[in-house]
Amino acid sequence: MRSFYEFFAGGGMALAGLGEGWQCLLANDFDHKKAETYRANWGGDHLIVDDIRNIAPEDMPGKPDMVWGSFPCQDLSLAGEGAGLRGDRSGTFWPFIHHIQALRDEGRAPGIIALENVLGTLTSHKGADFTAICEALSSLGYRYGAIVADAVHFVPQSRPRLFIIAVRADVTAPALTISDGPKTPWHPTSLKNAFGRLPSALQDNWLWWSMPTPPQRQTKFADFVEDRPTSTKWHSASETTTLLSMMSEVNLAKVETAKAAGVKMVGTIYKRTRHEHGIKVQRAEIRFDEIAGCLRTPAGGSSRQLIMVVEGKKIRSRLISTRETARLMGLPDSYALPARYNEAYHLTGDGVAVPVVRYIAEHLFEKLISKTEPAQGRVGA
């Protein structure tokens, strides 16, 4: 049984992805509402609800095989204010690194460090923040690499995310886990450019992680849609008409094409502010490609995703349901969600896609850490 810590745990989606072969010795998040959901699904004996800065070495039990950190993305996101790793939220990366250092000093350094965040991490402050992350990992005695994994390979949601994976210097990476250079689809141009900006000393510690190409996804967004959602209601006819009135000619043409398709069509919508003729105009932009747009948290002004169901001349619309958002993150219907819509939407939109974690665990983590003996310390429920 492999063991891990999960910092910035949210609703425990990394735990869900790692699965039964992993024991969570410590989970941490400062958000009390997310912690309630975590407890409802995973128990709370191993959960510390507090600022990461307030955790002491004695609060961290056992010797984890891996430490996972989905540190806050707001200051690194292209939609954020650009504070980067100096920001109050994304700057919590540094206390995270401090904890790894404390573990190392006590002879408990994990074999793997896994970091997950938005793609903006690669270009934040012209690449300086990504360089700082690599430098921090190198100073702790780790080699590292990164992949970009899009949840769309596993669930019908467009959700590319950066995963930085570091291994302790004495951990031998099996040949199948590394390649001699970047490989599709895991190493897009943005990542190759970020690597190219690293100083040569940091490039020397770089590993090009290798995984097989994911199998063809069999599901489409319509498979995830609830006919009778309990977390939201279908719009009235006038509300749907108003939504249609917010569409540009291009987007209205998509709706007309869907009406003529002769089959049930399900589209997803985000409201966005566009500049047209020097004026700010709010537009409803729809896609009918059987893929949901990337789920986002409402914080920072992001709109909530809507859906539109077109069956001939009949058109219905509503907010995406919270269960639909959970399904798009790869969570089973047995996963307990918050009763309040905004809390559930925030929880799922702020998480990591479960099947992405499972795929990386199967093809990287579990090949790097092949332990079978029971882990020591607290164990998740």
Coordinates of C-alpha atoms in Angstrom, one line a residue:
M1 CA 0.0 0.0 0.0
R2 CA 1.4 3.4 -1.0
S3 CA 1.0 6.5 1.2
F4 CA 0.6 10.2 0.5
Y5 CA -0.2 13.6 1.8
E6 CA -2.7 15.8 -0.1
F7 CA -2.3 19.5 0.4
F8 CA -5.0 21.9 -0.9
A9 CA -7.2 18.8 -0.8
G10 CA -10.6 20.4 -1.6
G11 CA -13.1 17.6 -1.9
G12 CA -10.5 14.9 -2.1
M13 CA -10.4 14.4 -5.9
A14 CA -6.8 13.5 -5.9
L15 CA -7.6 10.8 -3.3
A16 CA -10.5 9.6 -5.5
G17 CA -8.2 9.3 -8.5
L18 CA -5.3 7.5 -6.7
G19 CA -7.8 4.9 -5.5
E20 CA -7.7 2.0 -3.1
G21 CA -4.1 1.2 -3.5
W22 CA -3.2 4.5 -1.7
Q23 CA -3.5 5.5 1.9
C24 CA -3.9 9.2 2.8
L25 CA -1.9 10.0 5.9
L26 CA -2.7 13.7 5.9
A27 CA -5.1 15.9 4.0
N28 CA -5.2 19.7 4.4
D29 CA -7.3 22.6 3.2
F30 CA -8.2 25.9 4.8
D31 CA -11.7 26.0 3.3
H32 CA -14.2 24.8 6.0
K33 CA -17.0 24.3 3.5
K34 CA -14.9 22.1 1.3
A35 CA -13.7 20.3 4.4
E36 CA -17.3 19.4 5.2
T37 CA -17.6 17.7 1.8
Y38 CA -14.3 16.0 2.3
R39 CA -15.4 14.5 5.6
A40 CA -18.7 13.4 4.2
N41 CA -16.9 11.3 1.5
W42 CA -13.6 10.3 3.1
G43 CA -13.9 10.8 6.8
G44 CA -11.9 13.4 8.8
D45 CA -9.4 11.7 11.1
H46 CA -6.6 12.5 8.8
L47 CA -7.9 16.0 7.8
I48 CA -6.4 19.3 9.1
V49 CA -8.6 22.3 8.3
D50 CA -6.2 25.2 8.6
D51 CA -3.9 27.5 6.7
I52 CA -1.0 25.4 5.4
R53 CA 1.4 27.8 7.1
N54 CA 0.1 26.7 10.5
I55 CA 1.0 23.0 10.0
A56 CA 4.0 21.8 12.0
P57 CA 6.2 18.8 11.3
E58 CA 4.7 16.9 14.2
D59 CA 1.3 17.3 12.5
M60 CA 2.6 15.3 9.5
P61 CA 2.6 11.5 10.3
G62 CA 4.6 8.7 8.9
K63 CA 6.9 8.8 5.8
P64 CA 4.8 9.5 2.7
D65 CA 5.6 7.9 -0.6
M66 CA 4.2 11.0 -2.3
V67 CA 3.1 14.5 -1.5
W68 CA 0.4 16.0 -3.7
G69 CA -0.2 19.7 -4.0
S70 CA -2.9 21.3 -6.1
F71 CA -1.9 24.8 -4.9
P72 CA -4.3 27.7 -5.7
C73 CA -4.3 28.8 -9.3
Q74 CA -5.8 32.3 -9.1
D75 CA -2.6 34.3 -9.2
L76 CA -1.2 32.1 -12.0
S77 CA -4.4 31.9 -14.1
L78 CA -4.6 34.0 -17.3
A79 CA -7.9 35.3 -15.8
G80 CA -6.2 36.4 -12.6
E81 CA -4.3 39.6 -11.7
G82 CA -0.9 38.2 -12.5
A83 CA 0.6 38.2 -9.0
G84 CA 2.1 34.8 -9.6
L85 CA 3.9 33.0 -6.8
R86 CA 4.1 36.4 -5.0
G87 CA 0.3 36.4 -4.6
D88 CA -1.5 35.6 -1.4
R89 CA -3.1 32.5 -2.9
S90 CA -0.7 30.9 -5.3
G91 CA 2.1 32.0 -3.0
T92 CA 1.1 29.2 -0.7
F93 CA 3.4 27.1 -2.8
W94 CA 6.3 28.3 -0.6
P95 CA 4.9 26.9 2.7
F96 CA 4.3 23.7 0.8
I97 CA 8.0 23.6 -0.2
H98 CA 8.9 24.4 3.4
H99 CA 7.1 21.3 4.5
I100 CA 8.9 19.1 2.0
Q101 CA 12.2 20.6 3.4
A102 CA 11.1 19.8 7.0
L103 CA 10.3 16.2 5.9
R104 CA 13.7 15.9 4.2
D105 CA 15.5 17.2 7.3
E106 CA 13.8 14.5 9.4
G107 CA 14.7 11.8 6.9
R108 CA 11.1 11.5 5.6
A109 CA 11.4 13.1 2.2
P110 CA 8.7 11.6 -0.2
G111 CA 9.8 9.7 -3.2
I112 CA 7.5 11.8 -5.4
I113 CA 6.2 15.4 -5.3
A114 CA 3.2 16.0 -7.6
L115 CA 2.0 19.5 -8.3
E116 CA -1.1 20.4 -10.3
N117 CA -2.1 23.8 -11.6
V118 CA -3.3 25.8 -14.6
L119 CA -1.3 26.2 -17.8
G120 CA -0.7 29.9 -16.9
T121 CA 2.0 28.6 -14.5
L122 CA 4.2 28.1 -17.5
T123 CA 4.2 31.7 -18.6
S124 CA 3.5 33.6 -15.3
H125 CA 6.0 36.5 -15.1
K126 CA 7.5 35.5 -18.4
G127 CA 8.4 32.0 -17.2
A128 CA 10.0 33.2 -13.9
D129 CA 7.5 31.5 -11.7
F130 CA 7.9 28.1 -13.5
T131 CA 11.7 28.5 -13.2
A132 CA 11.3 29.2 -9.5
I133 CA 9.3 26.0 -9.0
C134 CA 11.9 23.9 -10.8
E135 CA 14.6 25.6 -8.8
A136 CA 12.9 24.9 -5.5
L137 CA 12.5 21.2 -6.4
S138 CA 16.1 21.0 -7.5
S139 CA 17.3 22.5 -4.2
L140 CA 15.4 19.8 -2.3
G141 CA 17.3 17.1 -4.2
Y142 CA 14.7 16.2 -6.8
R143 CA 14.7 15.6 -10.5
Y144 CA 11.5 16.8 -12.2
G145 CA 9.5 17.0 -15.4
A146 CA 6.0 18.0 -16.4
I147 CA 3.1 17.0 -18.6
V148 CA 0.0 18.7 -19.8
A149 CA -3.0 16.4 -19.4
D150 CA -6.4 17.4 -20.8
A151 CA -9.4 15.8 -19.0
V152 CA -11.1 15.7 -22.5
H153 CA -9.3 12.4 -23.1
F154 CA -11.3 10.8 -20.3
V155 CA -14.5 12.9 -19.8
P156 CA -16.3 15.3 -22.1
Q157 CA -14.8 18.4 -20.6
S158 CA -12.1 20.6 -22.1
R159 CA -9.8 20.9 -19.1
P160 CA -6.0 21.1 -19.8
R161 CA -3.9 21.2 -16.6
L162 CA -0.2 21.2 -15.9
F163 CA 1.3 18.4 -13.7
I164 CA 4.8 18.9 -12.4
I165 CA 6.1 15.5 -11.2
A166 CA 9.4 15.3 -9.2
V167 CA 11.3 12.3 -8.0
R168 CA 13.9 12.2 -5.2
A169 CA 17.4 11.8 -6.7
D170 CA 17.8 8.3 -5.3
V171 CA 14.6 7.0 -6.9
T172 CA 15.3 5.2 -10.2
A173 CA 12.8 5.9 -12.9
P174 CA 11.9 2.8 -14.9
A175 CA 12.8 3.1 -18.6
L176 CA 9.2 3.1 -19.7
T177 CA 8.4 6.2 -17.6
I178 CA 10.9 8.5 -19.3
S179 CA 11.7 9.4 -23.0
D180 CA 14.6 11.1 -24.6
G181 CA 12.5 14.1 -25.5
P182 CA 9.0 15.6 -25.6
K183 CA 6.2 13.4 -26.8
T184 CA 2.6 14.1 -28.0
P185 CA 0.1 14.6 -26.4
W186 CA 1.8 15.2 -23.1
H187 CA 4.4 17.9 -24.0
P188 CA 2.8 20.7 -26.1
T189 CA 4.6 23.7 -27.5
S190 CA 3.9 25.8 -24.4
L191 CA 5.7 23.2 -22.2
K192 CA 8.6 22.9 -24.6
N193 CA 8.9 26.6 -24.6
A194 CA 8.9 26.8 -20.8
F195 CA 11.6 24.1 -20.7
G196 CA 13.6 26.1 -23.2
R197 CA 13.5 29.2 -20.9
L198 CA 15.0 27.3 -17.9
P199 CA 18.7 27.9 -17.1
S200 CA 20.9 25.0 -18.3
A201 CA 21.5 23.8 -14.7
L202 CA 17.8 23.3 -14.2
Q203 CA 17.5 21.7 -17.6
D204 CA 20.1 19.1 -16.5
N205 CA 17.7 17.9 -13.8
W206 CA 14.7 17.7 -16.2
L207 CA 12.9 14.4 -17.1
W208 CA 10.6 14.0 -20.1
W209 CA 7.9 11.8 -18.5
S210 CA 6.5 9.2 -20.8
M211 CA 3.0 7.7 -20.8
P212 CA 1.0 5.9 -23.4
T213 CA -1.6 7.8 -25.4
P214 CA -5.0 7.6 -23.7
P215 CA -7.6 5.3 -25.4
Q216 CA -10.4 7.0 -27.4
R217 CA -13.1 8.4 -25.1
Q218 CA -16.4 6.7 -25.5
T219 CA -18.7 9.2 -23.7
K220 CA -20.2 12.5 -24.9
F221 CA -21.6 15.4 -22.9
A222 CA -25.2 14.4 -23.6
D223 CA -24.6 11.2 -21.7
F224 CA -23.9 13.2 -18.6
V225 CA -27.0 15.4 -18.7
E226 CA -29.8 15.0 -16.1
D227 CA -33.4 15.2 -17.4
R228 CA -34.7 16.1 -14.0
P229 CA -32.0 17.9 -12.0
T230 CA -32.6 18.7 -8.4
S231 CA -29.9 21.4 -8.0
T232 CA -31.3 23.7 -10.7
K233 CA -34.4 24.4 -12.7
W234 CA -35.1 24.7 -16.4
H235 CA -35.5 28.3 -17.6
S236 CA -38.8 29.7 -18.6
A237 CA -39.5 30.3 -22.3
S238 CA -38.8 34.0 -21.8
E239 CA -35.4 33.3 -20.1
T240 CA -34.4 31.0 -22.9
T241 CA -35.4 33.7 -25.5
T242 CA -33.3 36.3 -23.6
L243 CA -30.3 33.9 -23.7
L244 CA -30.7 33.5 -27.4
S245 CA -30.9 37.3 -27.8
M246 CA -27.4 37.5 -26.3
M247 CA -25.9 35.3 -29.1
S248 CA -24.0 36.7 -32.0
E249 CA -25.0 35.7 -35.6
V250 CA -22.3 33.0 -35.5
N251 CA -23.7 31.4 -32.4
L252 CA -27.3 31.7 -33.5
A253 CA -26.3 29.8 -36.6
K254 CA -25.0 27.0 -34.5
V255 CA -28.4 26.8 -32.8
E256 CA -30.2 26.8 -36.2
T257 CA -27.9 23.9 -37.3
A258 CA -28.7 22.0 -34.2
K259 CA -32.5 22.5 -34.8
A260 CA -32.1 21.1 -38.3
A261 CA -30.1 18.0 -37.1
G262 CA -33.2 15.9 -36.6
V263 CA -31.7 14.5 -33.3
K264 CA -31.5 15.8 -29.7
M265 CA -28.5 18.2 -29.5
V266 CA -27.0 19.4 -26.2
G267 CA -24.8 22.5 -26.2
T268 CA -22.9 24.3 -23.4
I269 CA -22.8 28.1 -23.0
Y270 CA -20.6 30.6 -21.2
K271 CA -21.4 34.3 -21.0
R272 CA -18.5 36.4 -22.0
T273 CA -17.9 40.1 -22.3
R274 CA -16.8 41.1 -25.8
H275 CA -15.7 44.4 -27.3
E276 CA -17.8 45.2 -30.4
H277 CA -17.5 48.6 -32.1
G278 CA -15.8 50.0 -29.1
I279 CA -18.6 48.9 -26.7
K280 CA -18.5 46.1 -24.1
V281 CA -21.3 43.6 -24.9
Q282 CA -22.1 40.4 -22.9
R283 CA -22.5 37.5 -25.3
A284 CA -23.7 34.0 -24.8
E285 CA -21.3 31.7 -26.7
I286 CA -22.4 28.1 -27.4
R287 CA -20.7 24.9 -28.5
F288 CA -22.3 21.8 -29.8
D289 CA -19.2 19.6 -30.1
E290 CA -20.3 17.1 -27.4
I291 CA -17.7 18.6 -25.0
A292 CA -18.4 20.9 -22.1
G293 CA -16.3 24.0 -21.6
C294 CA -13.8 24.0 -18.8
L295 CA -15.5 24.3 -15.4
R296 CA -14.4 27.4 -13.5
T297 CA -15.1 28.7 -10.1
P298 CA -17.4 31.7 -9.8
A299 CA -14.7 33.7 -8.0
G300 CA -13.0 36.4 -10.1
G301 CA -16.1 37.1 -12.2
S302 CA -16.2 33.9 -14.2
S303 CA -19.7 33.0 -15.3
R304 CA -21.4 29.7 -14.5
Q305 CA -21.8 27.3 -17.4
L306 CA -25.3 26.8 -18.9
I307 CA -26.6 24.1 -21.1
M308 CA -29.1 24.3 -24.0
V309 CA -31.0 21.3 -25.3
V310 CA -32.3 21.5 -28.8
E311 CA -34.9 19.0 -30.2
G312 CA -36.2 20.3 -33.5
K313 CA -38.0 23.6 -32.8
K314 CA -38.0 22.9 -29.0
I315 CA -35.3 24.7 -27.2
R316 CA -34.7 24.5 -23.4
S317 CA -31.9 26.0 -21.3
R318 CA -30.7 26.1 -17.7
L319 CA -27.6 26.3 -15.5
I320 CA -25.5 23.1 -15.6
S321 CA -26.5 21.0 -12.6
T322 CA -24.1 20.3 -9.8
R323 CA -24.3 16.5 -10.4
E324 CA -23.4 17.2 -14.1
T325 CA -20.3 19.1 -13.0
A326 CA -19.3 16.2 -10.7
R327 CA -19.7 13.8 -13.5
L328 CA -17.5 16.0 -15.7
M329 CA -14.8 15.7 -13.1
G330 CA -15.1 11.9 -13.1
L331 CA -16.8 11.6 -9.7
P332 CA -19.3 8.9 -9.2
D333 CA -23.0 9.7 -8.5
S334 CA -22.4 8.2 -5.0
Y335 CA -20.1 11.2 -4.2
A336 CA -21.8 13.5 -1.7
L337 CA -22.0 17.1 -2.9
P338 CA -22.8 20.2 -0.9
A339 CA -26.5 21.1 -0.9
R340 CA -25.9 24.7 -1.9
Y341 CA -25.5 25.2 -5.6
N342 CA -22.6 27.7 -5.5
E343 CA -20.7 25.6 -3.0
A344 CA -21.0 22.5 -5.1
Y345 CA -20.1 24.4 -8.3
H346 CA -17.1 25.9 -6.6
L347 CA -15.9 22.6 -5.2
T348 CA -16.0 20.8 -8.6
G349 CA -14.7 23.7 -10.6
D350 CA -11.7 24.0 -8.3
G351 CA -10.8 20.3 -8.4
V352 CA -8.7 18.0 -10.4
A353 CA -10.3 15.5 -12.8
V354 CA -10.4 12.1 -11.1
P355 CA -9.6 9.9 -14.2
V356 CA -6.6 12.1 -15.1
V357 CA -5.1 11.4 -11.6
R358 CA -5.8 7.6 -12.0
Y359 CA -4.1 7.5 -15.4
I360 CA -1.0 9.3 -14.2
A361 CA -0.9 7.1 -11.0
E362 CA -1.1 3.9 -13.1
H363 CA 1.5 4.9 -15.7
L364 CA 3.9 7.0 -13.5
F365 CA 3.4 7.1 -9.8
E366 CA 2.9 3.4 -9.3
K367 CA 5.8 2.5 -11.5
L368 CA 8.1 4.9 -9.6
I369 CA 6.9 3.7 -6.2
S370 CA 6.3 0.0 -6.2
K371 CA 5.9 -0.5 -2.4
T372 CA 3.5 -3.2 -1.1
E373 CA 4.0 -3.0 2.6
P374 CA 1.4 -1.2 4.8
A375 CA 1.9 2.5 5.2
Q376 CA 2.6 3.9 8.7
G377 CA 0.5 6.8 10.2
R378 CA -3.1 7.9 9.9
V379 CA -5.2 6.3 7.3
G380 CA -8.1 7.8 5.4
A381 CA -11.6 6.4 5.9

